[in-house]
XYZ file of C-alpha atoms in Angstrom:
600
model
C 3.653 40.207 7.276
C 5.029 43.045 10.193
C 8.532 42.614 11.111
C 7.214 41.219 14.398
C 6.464 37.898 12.547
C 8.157 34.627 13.525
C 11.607 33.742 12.566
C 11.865 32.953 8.529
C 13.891 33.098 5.518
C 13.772 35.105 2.466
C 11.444 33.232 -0.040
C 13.861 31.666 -3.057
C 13.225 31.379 -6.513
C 10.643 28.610 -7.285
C 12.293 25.466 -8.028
C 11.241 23.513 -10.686
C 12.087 19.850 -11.515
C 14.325 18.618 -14.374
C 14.121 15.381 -14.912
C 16.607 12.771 -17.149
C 15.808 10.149 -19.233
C 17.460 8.084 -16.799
C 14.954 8.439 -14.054
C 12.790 5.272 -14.241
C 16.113 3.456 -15.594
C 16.756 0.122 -13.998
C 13.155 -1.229 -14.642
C 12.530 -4.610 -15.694
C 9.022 -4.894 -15.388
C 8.358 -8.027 -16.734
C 9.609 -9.601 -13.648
C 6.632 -8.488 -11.397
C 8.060 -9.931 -8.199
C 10.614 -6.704 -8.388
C 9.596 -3.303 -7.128
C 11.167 -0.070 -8.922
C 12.893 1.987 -7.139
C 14.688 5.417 -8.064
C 18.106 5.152 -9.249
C 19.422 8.096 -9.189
C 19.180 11.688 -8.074
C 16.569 14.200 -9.801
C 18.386 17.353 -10.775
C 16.523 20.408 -10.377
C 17.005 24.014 -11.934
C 14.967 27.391 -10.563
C 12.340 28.588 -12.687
C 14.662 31.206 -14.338
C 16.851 28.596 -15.794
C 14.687 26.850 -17.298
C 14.226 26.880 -21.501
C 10.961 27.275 -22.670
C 9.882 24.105 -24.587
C 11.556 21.910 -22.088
C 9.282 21.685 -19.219
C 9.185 18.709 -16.636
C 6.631 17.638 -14.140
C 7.500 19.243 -10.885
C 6.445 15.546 -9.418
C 8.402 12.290 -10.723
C 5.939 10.042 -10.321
C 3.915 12.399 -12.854
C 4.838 10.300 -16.078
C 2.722 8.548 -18.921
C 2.198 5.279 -16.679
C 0.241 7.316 -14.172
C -2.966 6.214 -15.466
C -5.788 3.764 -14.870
C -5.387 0.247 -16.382
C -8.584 0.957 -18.492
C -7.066 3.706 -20.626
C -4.256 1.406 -21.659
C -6.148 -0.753 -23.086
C -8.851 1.584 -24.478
C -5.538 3.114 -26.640
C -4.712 -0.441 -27.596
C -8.449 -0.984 -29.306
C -8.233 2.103 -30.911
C -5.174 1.516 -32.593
C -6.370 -1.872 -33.608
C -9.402 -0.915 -35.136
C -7.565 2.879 -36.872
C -9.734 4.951 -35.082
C -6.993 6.480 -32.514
C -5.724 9.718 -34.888
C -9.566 10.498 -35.087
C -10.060 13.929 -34.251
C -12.055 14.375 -30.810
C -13.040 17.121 -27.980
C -12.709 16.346 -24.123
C -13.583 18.614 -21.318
C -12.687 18.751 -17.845
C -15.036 20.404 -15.221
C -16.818 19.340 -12.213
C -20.477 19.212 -11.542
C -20.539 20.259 -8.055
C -18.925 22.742 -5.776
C -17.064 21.408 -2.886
C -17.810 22.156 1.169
C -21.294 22.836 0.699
C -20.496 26.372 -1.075
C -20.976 28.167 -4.263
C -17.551 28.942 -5.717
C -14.432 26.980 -6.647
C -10.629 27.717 -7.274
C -9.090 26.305 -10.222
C -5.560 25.105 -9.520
C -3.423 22.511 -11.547
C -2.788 24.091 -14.609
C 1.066 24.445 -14.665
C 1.375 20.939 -14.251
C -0.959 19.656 -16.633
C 1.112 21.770 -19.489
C 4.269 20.519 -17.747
C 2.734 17.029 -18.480
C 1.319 17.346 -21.751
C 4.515 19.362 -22.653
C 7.050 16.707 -21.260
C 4.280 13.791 -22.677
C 6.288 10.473 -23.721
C 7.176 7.060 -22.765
C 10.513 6.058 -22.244
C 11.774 2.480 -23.394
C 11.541 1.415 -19.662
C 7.985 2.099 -19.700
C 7.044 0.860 -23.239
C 8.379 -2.742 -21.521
C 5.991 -1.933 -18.671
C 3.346 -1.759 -21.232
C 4.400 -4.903 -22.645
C 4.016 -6.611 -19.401
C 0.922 -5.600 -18.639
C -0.640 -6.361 -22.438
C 2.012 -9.290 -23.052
C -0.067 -10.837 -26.028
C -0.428 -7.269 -27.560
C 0.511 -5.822 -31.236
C 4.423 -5.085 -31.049
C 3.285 -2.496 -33.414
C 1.086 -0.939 -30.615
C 4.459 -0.229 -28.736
C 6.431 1.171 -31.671
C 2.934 3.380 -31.545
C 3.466 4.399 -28.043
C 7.738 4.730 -28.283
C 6.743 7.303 -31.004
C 3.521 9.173 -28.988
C 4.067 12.822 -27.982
C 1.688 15.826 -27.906
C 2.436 17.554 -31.452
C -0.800 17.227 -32.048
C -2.789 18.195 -29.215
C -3.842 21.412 -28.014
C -5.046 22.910 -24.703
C -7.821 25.410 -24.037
C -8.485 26.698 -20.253
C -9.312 28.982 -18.009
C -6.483 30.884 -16.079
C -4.915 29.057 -12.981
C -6.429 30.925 -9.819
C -9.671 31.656 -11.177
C -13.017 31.257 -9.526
C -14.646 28.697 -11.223
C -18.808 27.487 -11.320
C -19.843 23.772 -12.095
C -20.239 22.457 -15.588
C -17.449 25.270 -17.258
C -14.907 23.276 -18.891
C -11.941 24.224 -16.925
C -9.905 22.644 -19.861
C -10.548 21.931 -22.982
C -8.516 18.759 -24.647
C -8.360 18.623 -28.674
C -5.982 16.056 -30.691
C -5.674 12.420 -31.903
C -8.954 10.805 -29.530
C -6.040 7.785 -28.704
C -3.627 10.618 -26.600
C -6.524 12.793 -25.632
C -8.039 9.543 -23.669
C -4.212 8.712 -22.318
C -4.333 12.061 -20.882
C -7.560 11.858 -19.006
C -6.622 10.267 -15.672
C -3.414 12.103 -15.308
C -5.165 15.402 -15.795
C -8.089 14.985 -13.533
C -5.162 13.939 -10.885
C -3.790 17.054 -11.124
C -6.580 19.265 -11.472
C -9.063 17.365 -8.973
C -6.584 17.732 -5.779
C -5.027 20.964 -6.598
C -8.767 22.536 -7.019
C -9.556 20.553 -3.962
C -6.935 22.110 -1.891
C -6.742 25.841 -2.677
C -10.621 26.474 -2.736
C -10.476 24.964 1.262
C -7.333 27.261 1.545
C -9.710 29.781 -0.043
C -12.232 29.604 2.233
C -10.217 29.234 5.639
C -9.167 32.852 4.044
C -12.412 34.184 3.800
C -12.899 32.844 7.976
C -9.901 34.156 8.967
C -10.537 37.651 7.483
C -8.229 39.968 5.106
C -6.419 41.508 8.343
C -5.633 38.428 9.736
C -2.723 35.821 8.858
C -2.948 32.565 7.864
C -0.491 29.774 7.982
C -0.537 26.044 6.831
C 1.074 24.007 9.238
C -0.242 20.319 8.136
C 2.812 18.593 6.859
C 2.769 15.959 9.910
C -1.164 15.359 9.036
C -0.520 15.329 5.209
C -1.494 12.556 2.718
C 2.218 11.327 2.199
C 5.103 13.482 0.517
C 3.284 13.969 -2.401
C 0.046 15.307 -0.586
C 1.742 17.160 2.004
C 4.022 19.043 -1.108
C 0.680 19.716 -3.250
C -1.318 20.771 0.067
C 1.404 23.369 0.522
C 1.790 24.298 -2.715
C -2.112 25.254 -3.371
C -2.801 26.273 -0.214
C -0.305 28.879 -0.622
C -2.559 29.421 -3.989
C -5.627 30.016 -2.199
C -4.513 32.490 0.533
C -2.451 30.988 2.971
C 0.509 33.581 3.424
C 2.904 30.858 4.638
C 3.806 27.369 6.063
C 5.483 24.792 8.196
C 7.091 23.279 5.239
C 10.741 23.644 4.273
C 10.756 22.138 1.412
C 7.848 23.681 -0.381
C 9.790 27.019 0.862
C 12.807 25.349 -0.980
C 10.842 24.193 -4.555
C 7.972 26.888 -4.223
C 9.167 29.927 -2.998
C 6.626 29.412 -0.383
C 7.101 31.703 2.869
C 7.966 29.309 5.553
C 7.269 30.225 9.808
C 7.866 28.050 12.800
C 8.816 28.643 16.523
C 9.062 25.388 18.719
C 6.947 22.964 20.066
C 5.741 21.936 23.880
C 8.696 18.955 23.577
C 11.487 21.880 23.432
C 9.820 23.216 26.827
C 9.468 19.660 28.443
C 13.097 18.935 27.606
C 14.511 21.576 30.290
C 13.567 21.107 33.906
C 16.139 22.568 36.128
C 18.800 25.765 35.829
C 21.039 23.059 34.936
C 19.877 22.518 31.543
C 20.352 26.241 30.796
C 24.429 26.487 31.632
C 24.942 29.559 29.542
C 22.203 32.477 29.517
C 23.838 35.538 28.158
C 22.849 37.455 25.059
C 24.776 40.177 22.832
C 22.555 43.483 22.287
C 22.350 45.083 18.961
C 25.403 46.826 19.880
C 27.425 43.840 21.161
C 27.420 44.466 24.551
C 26.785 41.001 26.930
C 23.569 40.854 29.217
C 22.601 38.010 31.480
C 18.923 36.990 30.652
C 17.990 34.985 33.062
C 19.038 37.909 35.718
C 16.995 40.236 33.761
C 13.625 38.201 33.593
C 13.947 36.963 37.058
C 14.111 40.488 38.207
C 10.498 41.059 35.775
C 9.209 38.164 37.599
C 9.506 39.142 40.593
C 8.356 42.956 39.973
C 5.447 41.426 38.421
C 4.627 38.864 41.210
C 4.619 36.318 38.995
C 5.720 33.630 41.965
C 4.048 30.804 40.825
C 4.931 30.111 37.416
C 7.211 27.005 36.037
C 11.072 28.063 36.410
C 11.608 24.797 33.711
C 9.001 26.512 31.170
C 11.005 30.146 31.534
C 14.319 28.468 31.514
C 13.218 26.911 27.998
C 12.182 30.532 26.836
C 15.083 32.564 27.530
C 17.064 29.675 25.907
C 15.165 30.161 22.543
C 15.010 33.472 23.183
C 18.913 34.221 23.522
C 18.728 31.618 20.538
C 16.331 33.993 18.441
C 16.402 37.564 19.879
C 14.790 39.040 16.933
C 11.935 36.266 16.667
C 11.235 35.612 20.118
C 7.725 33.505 19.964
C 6.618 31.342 22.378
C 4.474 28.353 22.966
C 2.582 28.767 26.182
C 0.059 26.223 27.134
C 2.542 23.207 27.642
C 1.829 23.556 31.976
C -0.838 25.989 32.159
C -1.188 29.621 29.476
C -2.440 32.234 31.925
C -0.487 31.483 34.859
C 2.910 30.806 33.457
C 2.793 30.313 29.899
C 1.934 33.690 29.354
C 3.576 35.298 32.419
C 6.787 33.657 31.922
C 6.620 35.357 27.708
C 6.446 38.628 29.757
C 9.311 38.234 31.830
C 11.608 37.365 28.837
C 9.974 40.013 26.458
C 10.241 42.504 28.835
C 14.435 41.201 29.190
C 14.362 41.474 25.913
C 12.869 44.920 25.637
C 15.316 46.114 28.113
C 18.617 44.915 25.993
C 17.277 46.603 22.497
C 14.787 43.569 20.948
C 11.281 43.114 20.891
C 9.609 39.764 21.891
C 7.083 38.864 18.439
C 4.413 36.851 20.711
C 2.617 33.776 21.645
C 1.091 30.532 20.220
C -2.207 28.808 21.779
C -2.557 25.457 21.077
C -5.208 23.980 23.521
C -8.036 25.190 25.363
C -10.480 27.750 24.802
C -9.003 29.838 22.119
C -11.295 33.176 22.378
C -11.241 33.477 25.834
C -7.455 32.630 26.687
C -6.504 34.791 23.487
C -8.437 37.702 25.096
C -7.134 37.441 28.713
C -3.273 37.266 27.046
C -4.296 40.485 24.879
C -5.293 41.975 28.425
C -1.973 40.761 30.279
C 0.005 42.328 27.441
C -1.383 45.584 27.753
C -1.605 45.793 31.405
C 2.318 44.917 31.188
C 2.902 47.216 28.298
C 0.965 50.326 30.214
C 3.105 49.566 33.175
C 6.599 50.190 31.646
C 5.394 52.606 29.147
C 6.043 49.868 26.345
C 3.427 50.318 22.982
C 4.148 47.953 21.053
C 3.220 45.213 24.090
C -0.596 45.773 22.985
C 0.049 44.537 19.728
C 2.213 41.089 20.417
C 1.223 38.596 18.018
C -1.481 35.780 19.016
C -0.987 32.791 17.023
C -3.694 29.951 17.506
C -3.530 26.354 16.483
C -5.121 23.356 17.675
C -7.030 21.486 15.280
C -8.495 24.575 13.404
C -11.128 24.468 10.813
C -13.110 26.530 9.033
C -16.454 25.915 11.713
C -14.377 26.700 14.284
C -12.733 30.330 12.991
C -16.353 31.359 11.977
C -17.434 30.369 15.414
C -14.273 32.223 17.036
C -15.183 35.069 14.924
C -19.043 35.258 16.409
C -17.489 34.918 20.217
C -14.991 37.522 19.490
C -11.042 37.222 19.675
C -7.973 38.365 19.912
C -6.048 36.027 17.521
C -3.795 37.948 14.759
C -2.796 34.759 13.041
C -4.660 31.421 12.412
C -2.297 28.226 12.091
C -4.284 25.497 10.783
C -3.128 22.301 9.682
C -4.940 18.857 9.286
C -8.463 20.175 8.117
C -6.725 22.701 5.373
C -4.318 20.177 4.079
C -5.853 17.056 4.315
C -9.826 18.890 3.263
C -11.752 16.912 5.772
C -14.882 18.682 5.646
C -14.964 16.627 1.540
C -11.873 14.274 0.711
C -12.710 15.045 -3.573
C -13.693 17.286 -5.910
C -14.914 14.679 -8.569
C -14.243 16.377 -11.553
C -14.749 14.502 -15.029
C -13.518 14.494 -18.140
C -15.836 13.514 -21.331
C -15.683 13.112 -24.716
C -17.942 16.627 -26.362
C -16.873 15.927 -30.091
C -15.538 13.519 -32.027
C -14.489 13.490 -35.995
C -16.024 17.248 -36.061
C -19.503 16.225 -34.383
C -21.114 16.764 -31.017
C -21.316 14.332 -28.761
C -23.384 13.668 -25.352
C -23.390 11.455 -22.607
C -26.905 10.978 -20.932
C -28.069 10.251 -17.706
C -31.261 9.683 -15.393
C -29.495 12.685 -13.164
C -29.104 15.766 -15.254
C -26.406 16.919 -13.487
C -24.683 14.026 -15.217
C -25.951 14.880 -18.894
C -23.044 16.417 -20.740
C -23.065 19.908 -22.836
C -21.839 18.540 -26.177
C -19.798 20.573 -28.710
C -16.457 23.121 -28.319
C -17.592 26.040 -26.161
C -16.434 29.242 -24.821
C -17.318 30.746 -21.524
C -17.528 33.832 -21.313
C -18.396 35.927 -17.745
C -21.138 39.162 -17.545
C -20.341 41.330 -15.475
C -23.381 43.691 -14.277
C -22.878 47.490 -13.106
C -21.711 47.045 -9.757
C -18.603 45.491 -11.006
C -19.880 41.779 -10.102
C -20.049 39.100 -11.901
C -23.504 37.856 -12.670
C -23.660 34.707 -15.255
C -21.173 32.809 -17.016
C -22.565 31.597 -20.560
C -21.307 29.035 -22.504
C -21.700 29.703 -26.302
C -20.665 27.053 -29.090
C -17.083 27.434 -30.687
C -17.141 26.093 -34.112
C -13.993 24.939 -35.715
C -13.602 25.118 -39.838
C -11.092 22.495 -40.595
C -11.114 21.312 -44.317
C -12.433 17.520 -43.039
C -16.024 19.350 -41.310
C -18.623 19.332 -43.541
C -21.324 21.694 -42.431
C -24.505 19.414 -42.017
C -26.735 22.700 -41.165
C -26.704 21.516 -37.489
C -26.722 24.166 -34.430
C -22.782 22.978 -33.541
C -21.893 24.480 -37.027
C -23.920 27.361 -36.442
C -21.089 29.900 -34.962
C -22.953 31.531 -31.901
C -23.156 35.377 -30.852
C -20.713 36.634 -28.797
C -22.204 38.563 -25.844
C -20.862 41.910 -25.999
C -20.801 45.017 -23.259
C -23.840 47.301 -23.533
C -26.136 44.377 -25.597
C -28.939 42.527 -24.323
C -28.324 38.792 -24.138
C -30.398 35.679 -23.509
C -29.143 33.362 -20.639
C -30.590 29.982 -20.296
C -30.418 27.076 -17.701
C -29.216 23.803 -19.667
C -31.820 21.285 -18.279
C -35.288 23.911 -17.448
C -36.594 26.422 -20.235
C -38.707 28.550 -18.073
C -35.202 29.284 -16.122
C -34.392 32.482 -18.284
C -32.760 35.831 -18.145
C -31.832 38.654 -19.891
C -28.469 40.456 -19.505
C -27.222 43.963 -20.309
C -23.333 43.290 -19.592
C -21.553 46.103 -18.325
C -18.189 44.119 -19.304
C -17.870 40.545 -20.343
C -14.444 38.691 -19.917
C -13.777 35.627 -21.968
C -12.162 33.115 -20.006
C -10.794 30.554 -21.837
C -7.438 30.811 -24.141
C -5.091 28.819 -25.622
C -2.278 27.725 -23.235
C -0.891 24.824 -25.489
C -1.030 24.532 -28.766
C 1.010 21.190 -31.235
C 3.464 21.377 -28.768
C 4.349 24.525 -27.522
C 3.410 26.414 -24.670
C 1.553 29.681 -25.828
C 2.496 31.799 -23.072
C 5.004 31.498 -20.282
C 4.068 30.283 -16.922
C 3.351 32.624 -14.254
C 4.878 32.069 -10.581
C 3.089 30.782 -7.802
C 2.479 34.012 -6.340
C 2.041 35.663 -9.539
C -1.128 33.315 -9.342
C -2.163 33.392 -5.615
C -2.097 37.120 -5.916
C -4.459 36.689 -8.906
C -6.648 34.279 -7.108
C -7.086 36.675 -4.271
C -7.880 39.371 -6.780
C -10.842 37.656 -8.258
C -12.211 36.151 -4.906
C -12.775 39.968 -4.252
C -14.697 40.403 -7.173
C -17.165 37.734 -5.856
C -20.666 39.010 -4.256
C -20.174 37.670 -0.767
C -24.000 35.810 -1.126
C -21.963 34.074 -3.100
C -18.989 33.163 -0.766
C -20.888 33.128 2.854
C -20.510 29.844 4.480
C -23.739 29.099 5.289
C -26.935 29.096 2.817
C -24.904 30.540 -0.210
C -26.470 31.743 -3.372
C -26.170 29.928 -6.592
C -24.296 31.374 -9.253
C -25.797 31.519 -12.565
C -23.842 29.169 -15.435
C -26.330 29.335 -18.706
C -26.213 28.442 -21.690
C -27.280 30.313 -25.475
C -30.157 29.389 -26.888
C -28.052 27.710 -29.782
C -26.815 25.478 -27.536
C -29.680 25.008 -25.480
C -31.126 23.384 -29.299
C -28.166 21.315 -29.656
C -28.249 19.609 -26.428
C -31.805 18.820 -26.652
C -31.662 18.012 -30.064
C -29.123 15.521 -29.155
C -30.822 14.026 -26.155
C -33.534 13.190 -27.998
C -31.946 11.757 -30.982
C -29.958 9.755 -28.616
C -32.750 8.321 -26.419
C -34.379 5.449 -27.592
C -38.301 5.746 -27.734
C -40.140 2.382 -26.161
C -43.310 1.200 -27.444
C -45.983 0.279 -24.908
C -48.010 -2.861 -25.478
């Protein structure tokens, strides 16, 4: 942003949450009259102090017992009947795009390794268990006391990407009892997340490149924990700043804000401003309110509200260097506005230059358009430049609709504030992704449906992403991954069949999952493989990148998106096939699976 932003602070370190042993301490949850409450403070390091290996969830509530009922007791059954150290496959992807569009951001990732790297119960929460399941095996719980994720291992696709439907965005692989205590947690963390920075994403897209665009929805937010993860990935997705200080404080997150219309209400007479003097750059005392008063009246600005300019020069002797004012509280072009010129001009005069206005009611494209033409007729009068380019920041209710249809009427806003529709995603409140079981014990597995959207691709897979000659990408194709552990035992299938890579330069066969005649070949000018291991037994393969390490990523591959696949309206469908490998597998499946009836 220009140095003619409003007032902020240098972005800090990300924070990151360290948590103690000690944090659910206290419980007794046996006695289920008694509600648990934190007993002491969470400690918290920046992200530079922190030892690789001992990660924490950056949210406390993120813990083992964050799950649905169901997968509780589905652990319990499998370690009754031995079958919860069976090897088995899960994937996590949606089947849809959100906001009637084509594309998707995949966000989540650091804290699902922070999760599955942290993953245990603590004694507190093994007697939770017991509560719950009070007539269960007490050699269930020694099970549980014991459980960590040694054994499991993570496969995804890197935080920030664009992401199609039906692409595993993670891949799950351990001991099928943890692998099924992970799923809730994981689709929590990825569903919201992804939910939030592809709106972000495409608010970005409305606003335009040269435009800035600031989350201000913490008031409107889904509670502390929505209105921290709404900051958090909307900052992901594009947003270059926001309202809240304490995702500034844990995030790093570039935080703006001026005042709002109660700070102008509160002054209504020369009494509430007893001292209006400012110090120049060089030290040297000037009376403001002499100096705008003498603009106002060169200007003939007679009518405007004397309370409304008495509550600017006092933010503005407050803030000389970020001098931004709300004007619409009485009326924007007749004293809103004119009363920002008298003190910008004061301000001028004594060595500092006003930043702008904010619009928060009314029609948006023509009031922004008028202001842009009182700040230039000002700025041509005393021979001032930079008055043609003061900042127009717009509010009110914002959504994506309405920037598109600000954009078609024409405007003259240079930064887009939105808040309830970005952070709480009105336009869809969920991204519904699933997680399913693909392999178990070394073979495929499928879940079937009426709707073939719902029929899952069975097996470990890869995606990789084509890339054609213009630099686009065109298809991604899922290809079967086979692992060679000594238990498989090859039984000839397609699964164990390891499937061709698609390479640059050579022809490759694409196919839609569900319909045969939907077909294509490829000639890849590049092809991109886009999962990797993140987590593997127990350790973190790679260290974790910032948060703006991964916005600036997610930006980067947004660009490399055809925009017939981004447009708002009518979008084109982007191609996810599959090889004809396992094009044979999944119908081979399916029909082994479906029972035939017999007519009579």
């Amino acid at each position: 942003m220009s140095s003619n932003t409003p007032t902020t602070t240098t972005p800090v370190t990300s924070l990151k949450r360290k948590l103690s042993n000690a944090d659910l301490a206290g419980s007794h949850s046996h006695v289920k009259s008694r509600e648990l409450k934190r007993a002491t403070t969470v400690n918290y390091v920046y992200q530079d102090e922190e030892k690789q290996g001992s990660l924490k969830p950056l949210n406390g509530f993120v813990t083992p017992l964050l799950t649905d009922m169901y997968q509780i007791t589905m652990a319990y059954s499998l370690w009754r009947n031995h079958r919860h150290d069976n090897p088995a496959v899960f994937d996590l992807y949606f089947r849809k795009n959100p906001f009637g569009g084509e594309f998707t951001v995949f966000a989540g990732l650091e804290e699902v390794i922070r999760f599955v790297s942290d993953f245990h119960f603590t004694q507190s929460e093994i007697e939770h268990v017991r509560s719950i399941l009070p007539d269960c095996d007490e050699g269930f719980l020694e099970y549980l006391s014991k459980l960590d994720a040694s054994k499991v291992s993570l496969y995804a696709i890197q935080e920030g990407s664009i992401v199609f439907p039906r692409i595993p965005l993670i891949r799950v692989e351990g001991p099928l009892a943890i692998c099924q205590l992970l799923e809730t947690t994981l689709l929590c963390l990825v569903n919201f997340a992804s939910l939030i920075a592809t709106n972000a994403a495409r608010h970005r897209l409305a606003c335009g490149k040269d435009k800035i665009m600031l989350e201000f929805g913490l008031r409107r937010a889904q509670g502390p924990d929505g209105a921290m993860s709404a900051s958090r990935y909307a900052y992901l997705g594009g947003a270059d700043g926001t309202s809240n200080v304490l995702a500034h404080c844990f995030f790093g997150v570039p935080v703006r804000g001026t005042h709002a219309h109660s700070f102008v209400t509160s002054y209504h007479s020369i009494d509430d401003l007893p001292e209006s003097t400012v110090l120049d750059p060089n030290g040297k005392t000037h009376d403001l309110l002499k100096l705008a008063l003498k603009y106002r009246d060169e200007l003939e600005f007679k009518t405007t509200v004397l309370s409304e300019l008495y509550a600017f020069l006092a933010y503005a002797r407050t803030f000389p260097k970020g001098f931004l004012a709300l004007v619409d509280t009485y009326d924007t072009l007749n004293s809103g506005v004119p009363n920002f010129l008298c003190v910008s001009l004061a301000l001028h005069e004594i060595g500092y230059q006003g930043v702008g206005i904010r619009l928060d009611s009314g029609d948006l494209s023509y009031l922004s358009k008028e202001s842009r033409k009182m700040f230039k007729k000002v700025g041509q009068k005393y021979g001032i430049d930079y008055f043609d380019k003061l900042q127009i920041v717009a509010s009110n209710d914002l959504n994506e609709a309405t920037i598109n249809a600000l954009n078609r009427q024409g405007h003259e806003i240079d930064v887009f504030a939105i808040g309830t529709n970005l952070v709480t995603c009105q336009a869809q409140p969920a991204l519904g992704c699933v997680y399913k079981l693909v392999e178990i014990n070394g073979q495929p597995r499928i879940k079937l449906s009426q709707e073939s959207s719902k029929v899952t691709l069975p097996g470990r897979k890869l995606a990789y992403r084509i890339f054609g000659e213009a630099g686009h990408p065109l298809v991604d194709l899922l290809v079967i991954q086979p692992h060679h552990t000594n238990g498989d035992k090859d039984n000839g299938s397609a699964a164990h069949v390891q499937d061709e890579i698609p390479e640059a330069g050579k022809r490759v066969m694409c196919l839609h999952p569900f319909e045969e005649q939907k077909r294509v070949l490829v000639t890849p000018s590049s092809v991109v493989n886009l999962h990797k291991k993140v987590f593997d037994q127990g350790v973190v393969c790679e260290p974790l990148p910032s948060l703006s390490d991964i916005r600036t990523y997610c930006l980067s591959e947004l660009g490399k998106i055809r925009e017939d696949h981004l447009r708002p309206s009518n979008p084109t469908p982007y191609k996810v096939s599959v090889t004809k490998n396992l094009y044979d597998t999944l119908h081979g499946l399916w029909l082994e699976s479906v029972p035939i009836k017999e007519m009579k």
